[in-house]
Short mmCIF file of N, CA and C in Angstrom, two decimals:
data_model
loop_
_atom_site.label_atom_id
_atom_site.label_comp_id
_atom_site.label_asym_id
_atom_site.label_seq_id
_atom_site.Cartn_x
_atom_site.Cartn_y
_atom_site.Cartn_z
N UNK N 1 12.67 -16.95 0.57
CA UNK N 1 12.12 -15.61 0.53
C UNK N 1 13.28 -14.64 0.32
N UNK N 2 13.10 -13.71 -0.61
CA UNK N 2 14.13 -12.75 -0.92
C UNK N 2 14.33 -11.74 0.20
N UNK N 3 15.45 -11.03 0.14
CA UNK N 3 15.78 -10.03 1.15
C UNK N 3 14.70 -8.95 1.25
N UNK N 4 14.19 -8.51 0.09
CA UNK N 4 13.14 -7.48 0.10
C UNK N 4 11.92 -7.96 0.85
N UNK N 5 11.47 -9.19 0.56
CA UNK N 5 10.27 -9.72 1.23
C UNK N 5 10.51 -9.94 2.72
N UNK N 6 11.72 -10.35 3.12
CA UNK N 6 12.00 -10.51 4.55
C UNK N 6 11.93 -9.16 5.25
N UNK N 7 12.50 -8.13 4.63
CA UNK N 7 12.44 -6.80 5.21
C UNK N 7 10.99 -6.33 5.34
N UNK N 8 10.20 -6.50 4.28
CA UNK N 8 8.81 -6.05 4.30
C UNK N 8 7.98 -6.80 5.32
N UNK N 9 8.17 -8.11 5.43
CA UNK N 9 7.43 -8.87 6.44
C UNK N 9 7.75 -8.36 7.84
N UNK N 10 9.03 -8.11 8.11
CA UNK N 10 9.41 -7.61 9.42
C UNK N 10 8.83 -6.22 9.66
N UNK N 11 8.88 -5.36 8.66
CA UNK N 11 8.33 -4.00 8.78
C UNK N 11 6.84 -4.06 9.08
N UNK N 12 6.12 -4.90 8.35
CA UNK N 12 4.67 -5.04 8.57
C UNK N 12 4.38 -5.59 9.97
N UNK N 13 5.18 -6.52 10.43
CA UNK N 13 4.98 -7.08 11.76
C UNK N 13 5.16 -6.00 12.83
N UNK N 14 6.18 -5.18 12.68
CA UNK N 14 6.48 -4.15 13.68
C UNK N 14 5.51 -2.98 13.66
N UNK N 15 4.99 -2.65 12.47
CA UNK N 15 4.19 -1.43 12.36
C UNK N 15 2.75 -1.69 11.92
N UNK N 16 2.24 -2.88 12.10
CA UNK N 16 0.85 -3.19 11.70
C UNK N 16 -0.09 -2.22 12.39
N UNK N 17 -1.03 -1.70 11.61
CA UNK N 17 -2.01 -0.77 12.14
C UNK N 17 -1.58 0.69 12.09
N UNK N 18 -0.34 0.96 11.70
CA UNK N 18 0.16 2.33 11.68
C UNK N 18 0.56 2.80 10.29
N UNK N 19 0.38 1.98 9.29
CA UNK N 19 1.00 2.20 8.00
C UNK N 19 0.38 3.29 7.15
N UNK N 20 -0.93 3.32 6.96
CA UNK N 20 -1.51 4.19 5.95
C UNK N 20 -2.27 5.38 6.49
N UNK N 21 -2.44 5.51 7.76
CA UNK N 21 -3.20 6.62 8.29
C UNK N 21 -2.67 7.97 7.82
N UNK N 22 -1.36 8.09 7.73
CA UNK N 22 -0.79 9.36 7.31
C UNK N 22 -1.11 9.70 5.85
N UNK N 23 -1.32 8.71 5.00
CA UNK N 23 -1.60 8.98 3.59
C UNK N 23 -2.94 9.68 3.39
N UNK N 24 -3.87 9.46 4.28
CA UNK N 24 -5.18 10.09 4.13
C UNK N 24 -5.15 11.57 4.48
N UNK N 25 -4.06 12.03 5.05
CA UNK N 25 -3.91 13.46 5.34
C UNK N 25 -3.64 14.26 4.07
N UNK N 26 -3.11 13.58 3.07
CA UNK N 26 -2.71 14.26 1.84
C UNK N 26 -3.80 14.10 0.78
N UNK N 27 -4.18 15.19 0.19
CA UNK N 27 -5.23 15.16 -0.82
C UNK N 27 -4.67 15.60 -2.17
N UNK N 28 -5.33 15.16 -3.21
CA UNK N 28 -5.00 15.59 -4.55
C UNK N 28 -5.51 17.02 -4.73
N UNK N 29 -5.20 17.62 -5.85
CA UNK N 29 -5.60 19.02 -6.07
C UNK N 29 -7.11 19.23 -5.96
N UNK N 30 -7.88 18.20 -6.28
CA UNK N 30 -9.34 18.35 -6.23
C UNK N 30 -9.91 18.05 -4.83
N UNK N 31 -9.03 17.79 -3.85
CA UNK N 31 -9.49 17.58 -2.48
C UNK N 31 -9.77 16.14 -2.10
N UNK N 32 -9.63 15.20 -3.04
CA UNK N 32 -9.86 13.79 -2.72
C UNK N 32 -8.56 13.11 -2.31
N UNK N 33 -8.67 12.03 -1.57
CA UNK N 33 -7.49 11.25 -1.23
C UNK N 33 -7.12 10.37 -2.41
N UNK N 34 -5.91 9.84 -2.38
CA UNK N 34 -5.50 8.92 -3.44
C UNK N 34 -6.34 7.64 -3.42
N UNK N 35 -6.83 7.26 -2.25
CA UNK N 35 -7.71 6.08 -2.15
C UNK N 35 -9.01 6.34 -2.91
N UNK N 36 -9.61 7.49 -2.65
CA UNK N 36 -10.85 7.87 -3.34
C UNK N 36 -10.63 7.94 -4.84
N UNK N 37 -9.52 8.53 -5.24
CA UNK N 37 -9.22 8.67 -6.67
C UNK N 37 -9.10 7.32 -7.34
N UNK N 38 -8.44 6.37 -6.71
CA UNK N 38 -8.27 5.04 -7.28
C UNK N 38 -9.62 4.34 -7.45
N UNK N 39 -10.46 4.41 -6.43
CA UNK N 39 -11.78 3.78 -6.51
C UNK N 39 -12.65 4.47 -7.57
N UNK N 40 -12.55 5.77 -7.67
CA UNK N 40 -13.33 6.50 -8.67
C UNK N 40 -12.90 6.12 -10.08
N UNK N 41 -11.61 6.08 -10.32
CA UNK N 41 -11.10 5.72 -11.65
C UNK N 41 -11.52 4.30 -12.03
N UNK N 42 -11.59 3.41 -11.06
CA UNK N 42 -11.98 2.02 -11.34
C UNK N 42 -13.44 1.89 -11.73
N UNK N 43 -14.25 2.89 -11.43
CA UNK N 43 -15.68 2.90 -11.80
C UNK N 43 -16.35 1.57 -11.42
N UNK N 44 -16.24 1.23 -10.14
CA UNK N 44 -16.79 -0.03 -9.65
C UNK N 44 -18.30 -0.07 -9.84
N UNK N 45 -18.78 -1.26 -10.23
CA UNK N 45 -20.21 -1.47 -10.42
C UNK N 45 -20.72 -2.49 -9.40
N UNK N 46 -22.00 -2.40 -9.04
CA UNK N 46 -22.56 -3.35 -8.06
C UNK N 46 -22.32 -4.80 -8.46
N UNK N 47 -22.05 -5.60 -7.46
CA UNK N 47 -21.88 -7.05 -7.58
C UNK N 47 -20.54 -7.47 -8.19
N UNK N 48 -19.65 -6.54 -8.48
CA UNK N 48 -18.34 -6.93 -8.99
C UNK N 48 -17.50 -7.51 -7.86
N UNK N 49 -16.55 -8.36 -8.23
CA UNK N 49 -15.56 -8.85 -7.29
C UNK N 49 -14.31 -8.01 -7.46
N UNK N 50 -13.87 -7.39 -6.35
CA UNK N 50 -12.74 -6.47 -6.36
C UNK N 50 -11.62 -7.05 -5.51
N UNK N 51 -10.45 -7.19 -6.11
CA UNK N 51 -9.26 -7.66 -5.41
C UNK N 51 -8.38 -6.47 -5.09
N UNK N 52 -8.02 -6.32 -3.82
CA UNK N 52 -7.11 -5.27 -3.36
C UNK N 52 -5.76 -5.93 -3.14
N UNK N 53 -4.84 -5.71 -4.07
CA UNK N 53 -3.54 -6.36 -4.09
C UNK N 53 -2.57 -5.59 -3.21
N UNK N 54 -2.07 -6.25 -2.16
CA UNK N 54 -1.21 -5.58 -1.19
C UNK N 54 -2.05 -4.70 -0.28
N UNK N 55 -3.13 -5.26 0.23
CA UNK N 55 -4.15 -4.49 0.96
C UNK N 55 -3.68 -3.97 2.31
N UNK N 56 -2.65 -4.56 2.89
CA UNK N 56 -2.18 -4.12 4.21
C UNK N 56 -3.30 -4.14 5.23
N UNK N 57 -3.48 -3.05 5.95
CA UNK N 57 -4.51 -2.96 6.99
C UNK N 57 -5.89 -2.62 6.42
N UNK N 58 -6.00 -2.53 5.10
CA UNK N 58 -7.30 -2.31 4.47
C UNK N 58 -7.77 -0.89 4.32
N UNK N 59 -6.89 0.11 4.19
CA UNK N 59 -7.39 1.48 4.09
C UNK N 59 -8.26 1.71 2.85
N UNK N 60 -8.01 0.99 1.79
CA UNK N 60 -8.81 1.15 0.57
C UNK N 60 -10.23 0.62 0.77
N UNK N 61 -10.38 -0.35 1.66
CA UNK N 61 -11.69 -0.97 1.89
C UNK N 61 -12.73 0.05 2.32
N UNK N 62 -12.34 1.02 3.11
CA UNK N 62 -13.28 2.05 3.56
C UNK N 62 -13.98 2.72 2.38
N UNK N 63 -13.25 2.90 1.28
CA UNK N 63 -13.81 3.56 0.10
C UNK N 63 -14.54 2.57 -0.79
N UNK N 64 -14.07 1.33 -0.83
CA UNK N 64 -14.72 0.29 -1.63
C UNK N 64 -16.06 -0.10 -1.01
N UNK N 65 -16.16 -0.04 0.32
CA UNK N 65 -17.40 -0.42 1.01
C UNK N 65 -18.59 0.45 0.60
N UNK N 66 -18.31 1.63 0.08
CA UNK N 66 -19.38 2.52 -0.36
C UNK N 66 -20.05 2.01 -1.64
N UNK N 67 -19.45 1.02 -2.25
CA UNK N 67 -20.01 0.38 -3.45
C UNK N 67 -20.57 -0.97 -3.03
N UNK N 68 -21.45 -1.53 -3.81
CA UNK N 68 -22.03 -2.84 -3.50
C UNK N 68 -21.22 -3.92 -4.22
N UNK N 69 -20.00 -4.19 -3.71
CA UNK N 69 -19.10 -5.14 -4.37
C UNK N 69 -18.61 -6.18 -3.37
N UNK N 70 -18.08 -7.25 -3.90
CA UNK N 70 -17.41 -8.26 -3.07
C UNK N 70 -15.94 -7.88 -3.01
N UNK N 71 -15.40 -7.73 -1.81
CA UNK N 71 -14.02 -7.30 -1.61
C UNK N 71 -13.16 -8.46 -1.14
N UNK N 72 -12.00 -8.63 -1.80
CA UNK N 72 -10.99 -9.59 -1.38
C UNK N 72 -9.68 -8.83 -1.23
N UNK N 73 -9.14 -8.79 -0.03
CA UNK N 73 -7.85 -8.14 0.21
C UNK N 73 -6.77 -9.19 0.33
N UNK N 74 -5.70 -9.04 -0.43
CA UNK N 74 -4.58 -9.99 -0.40
C UNK N 74 -3.33 -9.25 0.07
N UNK N 75 -2.65 -9.85 1.05
CA UNK N 75 -1.38 -9.30 1.55
C UNK N 75 -0.59 -10.46 2.13
N UNK N 76 0.74 -10.35 2.11
CA UNK N 76 1.53 -11.42 2.70
C UNK N 76 1.82 -11.22 4.17
N UNK N 77 1.37 -10.12 4.74
CA UNK N 77 1.63 -9.81 6.13
C UNK N 77 0.46 -10.24 7.02
N UNK N 78 0.70 -11.27 7.82
CA UNK N 78 -0.33 -11.74 8.75
C UNK N 78 -0.69 -10.65 9.75
N UNK N 79 0.30 -9.87 10.20
CA UNK N 79 0.04 -8.81 11.18
C UNK N 79 -0.85 -7.72 10.59
N UNK N 80 -0.59 -7.35 9.35
CA UNK N 80 -1.43 -6.32 8.70
C UNK N 80 -2.84 -6.83 8.49
N UNK N 81 -2.97 -8.07 8.07
CA UNK N 81 -4.30 -8.64 7.86
C UNK N 81 -5.07 -8.77 9.18
N UNK N 82 -4.37 -9.08 10.25
CA UNK N 82 -5.03 -9.15 11.57
C UNK N 82 -5.57 -7.77 11.95
N UNK N 83 -4.79 -6.72 11.67
CA UNK N 83 -5.26 -5.36 11.95
C UNK N 83 -6.47 -5.02 11.09
N UNK N 84 -6.45 -5.45 9.83
CA UNK N 84 -7.59 -5.20 8.93
C UNK N 84 -8.83 -5.93 9.43
N UNK N 85 -8.67 -7.19 9.82
CA UNK N 85 -9.82 -7.97 10.32
C UNK N 85 -10.40 -7.34 11.58
N UNK N 86 -9.53 -6.84 12.43
CA UNK N 86 -9.99 -6.19 13.66
C UNK N 86 -10.76 -4.92 13.34
N UNK N 87 -10.27 -4.14 12.40
CA UNK N 87 -10.92 -2.88 12.05
C UNK N 87 -12.21 -3.08 11.26
N UNK N 88 -12.24 -4.09 10.38
CA UNK N 88 -13.38 -4.27 9.48
C UNK N 88 -14.10 -5.60 9.70
N UNK N 89 -13.99 -6.18 10.88
CA UNK N 89 -14.53 -7.50 11.15
C UNK N 89 -15.99 -7.69 10.84
N UNK N 90 -16.80 -6.66 10.96
CA UNK N 90 -18.25 -6.80 10.78
C UNK N 90 -18.67 -6.68 9.32
N UNK N 91 -17.71 -6.51 8.42
CA UNK N 91 -18.04 -6.38 7.00
C UNK N 91 -17.98 -7.74 6.33
N UNK N 92 -18.38 -7.77 5.09
CA UNK N 92 -18.32 -9.00 4.31
C UNK N 92 -16.98 -9.14 3.60
N UNK N 93 -16.01 -8.33 3.96
CA UNK N 93 -14.70 -8.38 3.32
C UNK N 93 -14.01 -9.71 3.62
N UNK N 94 -13.25 -10.15 2.64
CA UNK N 94 -12.46 -11.37 2.78
C UNK N 94 -10.99 -10.97 2.71
N UNK N 95 -10.19 -11.46 3.64
CA UNK N 95 -8.76 -11.16 3.65
C UNK N 95 -7.99 -12.47 3.49
N UNK N 96 -7.01 -12.47 2.58
CA UNK N 96 -6.26 -13.67 2.25
C UNK N 96 -4.77 -13.39 2.44
N UNK N 97 -4.12 -14.22 3.24
CA UNK N 97 -2.68 -14.11 3.41
C UNK N 97 -2.00 -14.89 2.30
N UNK N 98 -1.32 -14.17 1.41
CA UNK N 98 -0.66 -14.82 0.28
C UNK N 98 0.34 -13.87 -0.36
N UNK N 99 1.31 -14.46 -1.01
CA UNK N 99 2.24 -13.70 -1.83
C UNK N 99 1.49 -13.30 -3.10
N UNK N 100 1.66 -12.07 -3.53
CA UNK N 100 0.95 -11.57 -4.71
C UNK N 100 1.34 -12.33 -5.98
N UNK N 101 2.47 -12.99 -5.97
CA UNK N 101 2.90 -13.77 -7.13
C UNK N 101 2.38 -15.19 -7.13
N UNK N 102 1.63 -15.57 -6.09
CA UNK N 102 1.06 -16.92 -5.99
C UNK N 102 -0.24 -16.85 -5.19
N UNK N 103 -1.24 -16.24 -5.76
CA UNK N 103 -2.50 -16.05 -5.04
C UNK N 103 -3.39 -17.29 -5.14
N UNK N 104 -3.98 -17.71 -4.02
CA UNK N 104 -4.85 -18.88 -4.01
C UNK N 104 -6.28 -18.52 -4.43
N UNK N 105 -6.40 -17.91 -5.58
CA UNK N 105 -7.71 -17.51 -6.12
C UNK N 105 -7.92 -18.22 -7.45
N UNK N 106 -9.18 -18.52 -7.77
CA UNK N 106 -9.45 -19.19 -9.05
C UNK N 106 -9.15 -18.29 -10.25
N UNK N 107 -8.87 -18.91 -11.36
CA UNK N 107 -8.70 -18.18 -12.62
C UNK N 107 -9.96 -17.39 -12.91
N UNK N 108 -9.80 -16.23 -13.51
CA UNK N 108 -10.91 -15.40 -13.98
C UNK N 108 -11.98 -15.20 -12.90
N UNK N 109 -11.54 -14.88 -11.68
CA UNK N 109 -12.48 -14.74 -10.56
C UNK N 109 -12.72 -13.29 -10.12
N UNK N 110 -11.99 -12.35 -10.69
CA UNK N 110 -12.10 -10.95 -10.25
C UNK N 110 -12.43 -10.03 -11.42
N UNK N 111 -13.33 -9.10 -11.16
CA UNK N 111 -13.68 -8.11 -12.18
C UNK N 111 -12.69 -6.96 -12.22
N UNK N 112 -12.20 -6.60 -11.04
CA UNK N 112 -11.30 -5.46 -10.91
C UNK N 112 -10.20 -5.82 -9.92
N UNK N 113 -8.96 -5.44 -10.26
CA UNK N 113 -7.84 -5.53 -9.32
C UNK N 113 -7.36 -4.12 -9.08
N UNK N 114 -7.26 -3.76 -7.79
CA UNK N 114 -6.76 -2.46 -7.37
C UNK N 114 -5.48 -2.68 -6.57
N UNK N 115 -4.55 -1.74 -6.70
CA UNK N 115 -3.34 -1.80 -5.88
C UNK N 115 -2.92 -0.37 -5.55
N UNK N 116 -2.94 -0.05 -4.27
CA UNK N 116 -2.60 1.30 -3.82
C UNK N 116 -1.26 1.30 -3.11
N UNK N 117 -0.28 1.95 -3.71
CA UNK N 117 1.05 2.12 -3.10
C UNK N 117 1.69 0.80 -2.68
N UNK N 118 1.48 -0.25 -3.47
CA UNK N 118 2.06 -1.55 -3.11
C UNK N 118 2.83 -2.18 -4.26
N UNK N 119 2.41 -1.98 -5.46
CA UNK N 119 3.00 -2.66 -6.61
C UNK N 119 4.50 -2.38 -6.74
N UNK N 120 4.92 -1.19 -6.44
CA UNK N 120 6.33 -0.81 -6.61
C UNK N 120 7.27 -1.50 -5.62
N UNK N 121 6.74 -2.13 -4.59
CA UNK N 121 7.60 -2.84 -3.63
C UNK N 121 7.50 -4.35 -3.78
N UNK N 122 6.82 -4.82 -4.81
CA UNK N 122 6.69 -6.26 -5.05
C UNK N 122 7.79 -6.71 -6.00
N UNK N 123 8.66 -7.58 -5.49
CA UNK N 123 9.79 -8.06 -6.28
C UNK N 123 9.87 -9.57 -6.18
N UNK N 124 10.02 -10.27 -7.28
CA UNK N 124 10.00 -9.77 -8.65
C UNK N 124 8.58 -9.43 -9.08
N UNK N 125 8.45 -8.48 -9.97
CA UNK N 125 7.14 -7.98 -10.39
C UNK N 125 6.46 -8.86 -11.43
N UNK N 126 7.23 -9.48 -12.29
CA UNK N 126 6.64 -10.25 -13.39
C UNK N 126 5.65 -11.32 -12.92
N UNK N 127 5.97 -12.15 -11.90
CA UNK N 127 4.98 -13.14 -11.44
C UNK N 127 3.70 -12.50 -10.90
N UNK N 128 3.84 -11.33 -10.30
CA UNK N 128 2.67 -10.62 -9.77
C UNK N 128 1.75 -10.22 -10.92
N UNK N 129 2.33 -9.67 -11.98
CA UNK N 129 1.52 -9.25 -13.12
C UNK N 129 0.88 -10.44 -13.83
N UNK N 130 1.59 -11.57 -13.89
CA UNK N 130 0.99 -12.78 -14.45
C UNK N 130 -0.21 -13.23 -13.60
N UNK N 131 -0.07 -13.14 -12.29
CA UNK N 131 -1.17 -13.51 -11.39
C UNK N 131 -2.36 -12.58 -11.55
N UNK N 132 -2.10 -11.29 -11.68
CA UNK N 132 -3.18 -10.33 -11.90
C UNK N 132 -3.93 -10.71 -13.18
N UNK N 133 -3.20 -10.98 -14.25
CA UNK N 133 -3.83 -11.38 -15.51
C UNK N 133 -4.62 -12.68 -15.35
N UNK N 134 -4.11 -13.61 -14.57
CA UNK N 134 -4.77 -14.90 -14.37
C UNK N 134 -6.09 -14.76 -13.63
N UNK N 135 -6.12 -13.94 -12.57
CA UNK N 135 -7.34 -13.85 -11.76
C UNK N 135 -8.38 -12.90 -12.34
N UNK N 136 -7.97 -12.04 -13.26
CA UNK N 136 -8.95 -11.13 -13.88
C UNK N 136 -9.86 -11.87 -14.84
N UNK N 137 -11.14 -11.53 -14.80
CA UNK N 137 -12.10 -12.05 -15.77
C UNK N 137 -11.81 -11.41 -17.12
N UNK N 138 -12.29 -12.02 -18.21
CA UNK N 138 -12.14 -11.36 -19.50
C UNK N 138 -12.75 -9.95 -19.42
N UNK N 139 -12.07 -8.99 -19.94
CA UNK N 139 -12.46 -7.58 -19.90
C UNK N 139 -12.38 -6.98 -18.50
N UNK N 140 -11.75 -7.69 -17.56
CA UNK N 140 -11.52 -7.13 -16.24
C UNK N 140 -10.48 -6.03 -16.33
N UNK N 141 -10.39 -5.23 -15.27
CA UNK N 141 -9.46 -4.10 -15.29
C UNK N 141 -8.54 -4.10 -14.08
N UNK N 142 -7.36 -3.54 -14.29
CA UNK N 142 -6.35 -3.41 -13.25
C UNK N 142 -6.01 -1.94 -13.11
N UNK N 143 -6.10 -1.43 -11.87
CA UNK N 143 -5.81 -0.02 -11.59
C UNK N 143 -4.83 0.04 -10.42
N UNK N 144 -3.77 0.81 -10.60
CA UNK N 144 -2.79 0.95 -9.54
C UNK N 144 -2.48 2.40 -9.26
N UNK N 145 -2.14 2.69 -8.01
CA UNK N 145 -1.69 4.02 -7.62
C UNK N 145 -0.27 3.86 -7.12
N UNK N 146 0.67 4.54 -7.77
CA UNK N 146 2.09 4.43 -7.44
C UNK N 146 2.64 5.79 -7.05
N UNK N 147 3.75 5.78 -6.28
CA UNK N 147 4.35 7.07 -5.90
C UNK N 147 4.94 7.78 -7.13
#
Protein backbone atom coordinates (compact mmCIF):
# COMPACT_ATOMS: atom_id res chain seq x y z
CA UNK A 1 0.00 0.00 0.00
CA UNK A 2 1.38 3.39 -0.99
CA UNK A 3 2.12 6.19 1.45
CA UNK A 4 -0.95 8.15 0.31
CA UNK A 5 -3.27 5.20 0.94
CA UNK A 6 -1.71 4.50 4.36
CA UNK A 7 -2.25 8.13 5.35
CA UNK A 8 -5.86 8.09 4.10
CA UNK A 9 -6.69 4.83 5.85
CA UNK A 10 -5.35 6.21 9.12
CA UNK A 11 -7.22 9.51 8.64
CA UNK A 12 -10.48 7.67 7.95
CA UNK A 13 -9.97 5.45 10.99
CA UNK A 14 -9.41 8.44 13.28
CA UNK A 15 -12.16 10.66 11.92
CA UNK A 16 -14.90 8.26 10.77
CA UNK A 17 -18.29 9.88 11.07
CA UNK A 18 -16.91 13.43 11.09
CA UNK A 19 -15.73 13.88 7.53
CA UNK A 20 -18.46 15.42 5.37
CA UNK A 21 -20.89 17.14 7.69
CA UNK A 22 -19.14 20.45 7.19
CA UNK A 23 -19.50 20.27 3.38
CA UNK A 24 -23.27 20.45 3.61
CA UNK A 25 -22.97 23.89 5.21
CA UNK A 26 -21.70 25.29 1.93
CA UNK A 27 -24.11 25.84 -0.91
CA UNK A 28 -23.65 26.69 -4.55
CA UNK A 29 -24.93 30.01 -5.86
CA UNK A 30 -28.37 28.51 -6.48
CA UNK A 31 -28.66 27.35 -2.85
CA UNK A 32 -28.07 23.62 -3.41
CA UNK A 33 -25.30 21.58 -1.86
CA UNK A 34 -22.62 20.00 -4.02
CA UNK A 35 -24.18 16.62 -3.20
CA UNK A 36 -27.54 17.73 -4.59
CA UNK A 37 -25.86 19.22 -7.65
CA UNK A 38 -24.01 15.99 -8.42
CA UNK A 39 -27.16 13.88 -8.15
CA UNK A 40 -29.12 16.37 -10.26
CA UNK A 41 -26.51 16.43 -13.02
CA UNK A 42 -26.49 12.62 -13.09
CA UNK A 43 -30.24 12.64 -13.89
CA UNK A 44 -30.79 9.34 -12.11
CA UNK A 45 -33.68 7.23 -13.36
CA UNK A 46 -35.70 4.62 -11.43
CA UNK A 47 -34.19 1.16 -11.16
CA UNK A 48 -30.67 2.24 -12.15
CA UNK A 49 -27.68 0.85 -10.31
CA UNK A 50 -25.61 3.73 -8.89
CA UNK A 51 -22.05 3.29 -7.65
CA UNK A 52 -20.74 5.90 -5.20
CA UNK A 53 -16.95 5.75 -5.61
CA UNK A 54 -15.16 6.76 -2.42
CA UNK A 55 -18.45 6.91 -0.53
CA UNK A 56 -16.93 7.40 2.93
CA UNK A 57 -19.71 7.70 5.52
CA UNK A 58 -22.33 7.92 2.77
CA UNK A 59 -23.31 11.61 2.66
CA UNK A 60 -24.29 11.32 -1.00
CA UNK A 61 -26.67 8.46 -0.18
CA UNK A 62 -29.09 10.83 1.53
CA UNK A 63 -29.66 12.52 -1.85
CA UNK A 64 -29.59 9.33 -3.91
CA UNK A 65 -32.24 7.74 -1.65
CA UNK A 66 -34.75 10.26 -2.99
CA UNK A 67 -34.56 8.36 -6.30
CA UNK A 68 -35.72 4.78 -6.81
CA UNK A 69 -32.26 3.33 -7.52
CA UNK A 70 -29.99 0.57 -6.29
CA UNK A 71 -27.07 2.15 -4.39
CA UNK A 72 -23.61 0.62 -4.00
CA UNK A 73 -21.08 2.59 -1.97
CA UNK A 74 -17.41 1.63 -2.34
CA UNK A 75 -14.67 2.85 -0.01
CA UNK A 76 -11.43 1.36 1.29
CA UNK A 77 -12.04 2.60 4.83
CA UNK A 78 -13.70 0.01 7.06
CA UNK A 79 -14.27 2.68 9.74
CA UNK A 80 -16.07 4.99 7.30
CA UNK A 81 -18.21 2.16 5.97
CA UNK A 82 -19.12 1.12 9.52
CA UNK A 83 -20.30 4.70 10.17
CA UNK A 84 -22.32 4.62 6.93
CA UNK A 85 -23.93 1.28 7.85
CA UNK A 86 -24.82 2.62 11.28
CA UNK A 87 -26.38 5.77 9.83
CA UNK A 88 -28.19 4.10 6.90
CA UNK A 89 -28.66 0.54 8.18
CA UNK A 90 -32.39 0.39 7.46
CA UNK A 91 -31.95 1.23 3.76
CA UNK A 92 -31.35 -1.10 0.86
CA UNK A 93 -27.91 0.44 0.34
CA UNK A 94 -24.97 -1.87 -0.18
CA UNK A 95 -21.53 -0.89 1.11
CA UNK A 96 -18.37 -2.59 -0.19
CA UNK A 97 -14.92 -2.29 1.33
CA UNK A 98 -12.51 -2.19 -1.61
CA UNK A 99 -9.80 -0.22 -3.29
CA UNK A 100 -11.30 1.83 -6.12
CA UNK A 101 -8.66 0.40 -8.47
CA UNK A 102 -9.78 -3.19 -7.79
CA UNK A 103 -13.52 -3.28 -7.18
CA UNK A 104 -15.19 -6.67 -6.63
CA UNK A 105 -18.09 -5.80 -8.94
CA UNK A 106 -19.10 -7.53 -12.16
CA UNK A 107 -18.30 -6.02 -15.53
CA UNK A 108 -21.00 -3.71 -16.92
CA UNK A 109 -22.98 -3.79 -13.66
CA UNK A 110 -23.55 -0.07 -13.02
CA UNK A 111 -25.60 2.50 -14.89
CA UNK A 112 -24.06 5.50 -13.16
CA UNK A 113 -20.84 6.08 -11.21
CA UNK A 114 -20.72 9.10 -8.92
CA UNK A 115 -17.71 10.39 -7.01
CA UNK A 116 -17.94 13.36 -4.65
CA UNK A 117 -14.67 14.93 -3.47
CA UNK A 118 -12.81 11.62 -3.65
CA UNK A 119 -11.31 11.11 -7.10
CA UNK A 120 -8.55 13.68 -6.58
CA UNK A 121 -7.09 11.72 -3.65
CA UNK A 122 -7.02 8.34 -5.41
CA UNK A 123 -3.47 7.45 -6.43
CA UNK A 124 -2.64 6.08 -8.88
CA UNK A 125 -5.68 7.32 -10.78
CA UNK A 126 -5.34 5.31 -13.99
CA UNK A 127 -6.42 1.93 -12.47
CA UNK A 128 -9.41 3.66 -10.88
CA UNK A 129 -10.56 5.05 -14.22
CA UNK A 130 -10.10 1.65 -15.87
CA UNK A 131 -12.27 0.13 -13.13
CA UNK A 132 -14.94 2.79 -13.62
CA UNK A 133 -15.00 1.99 -17.35
CA UNK A 134 -15.15 -1.76 -16.59
CA UNK A 135 -18.12 -1.60 -14.20
CA UNK A 136 -20.14 0.86 -16.27
CA UNK A 137 -22.79 -0.57 -18.57
CA UNK A 138 -22.67 0.46 -22.22
CA UNK A 139 -23.86 4.09 -22.36
CA UNK A 140 -23.38 4.37 -18.60
CA UNK A 141 -22.22 7.69 -17.20
CA UNK A 142 -19.57 8.87 -14.77
CA UNK A 143 -20.01 12.11 -12.81
CA UNK A 144 -17.52 13.55 -10.36
CA UNK A 145 -17.38 16.58 -8.11
CA UNK A 146 -13.84 17.84 -7.47
CA UNK A 147 -12.43 20.77 -5.50
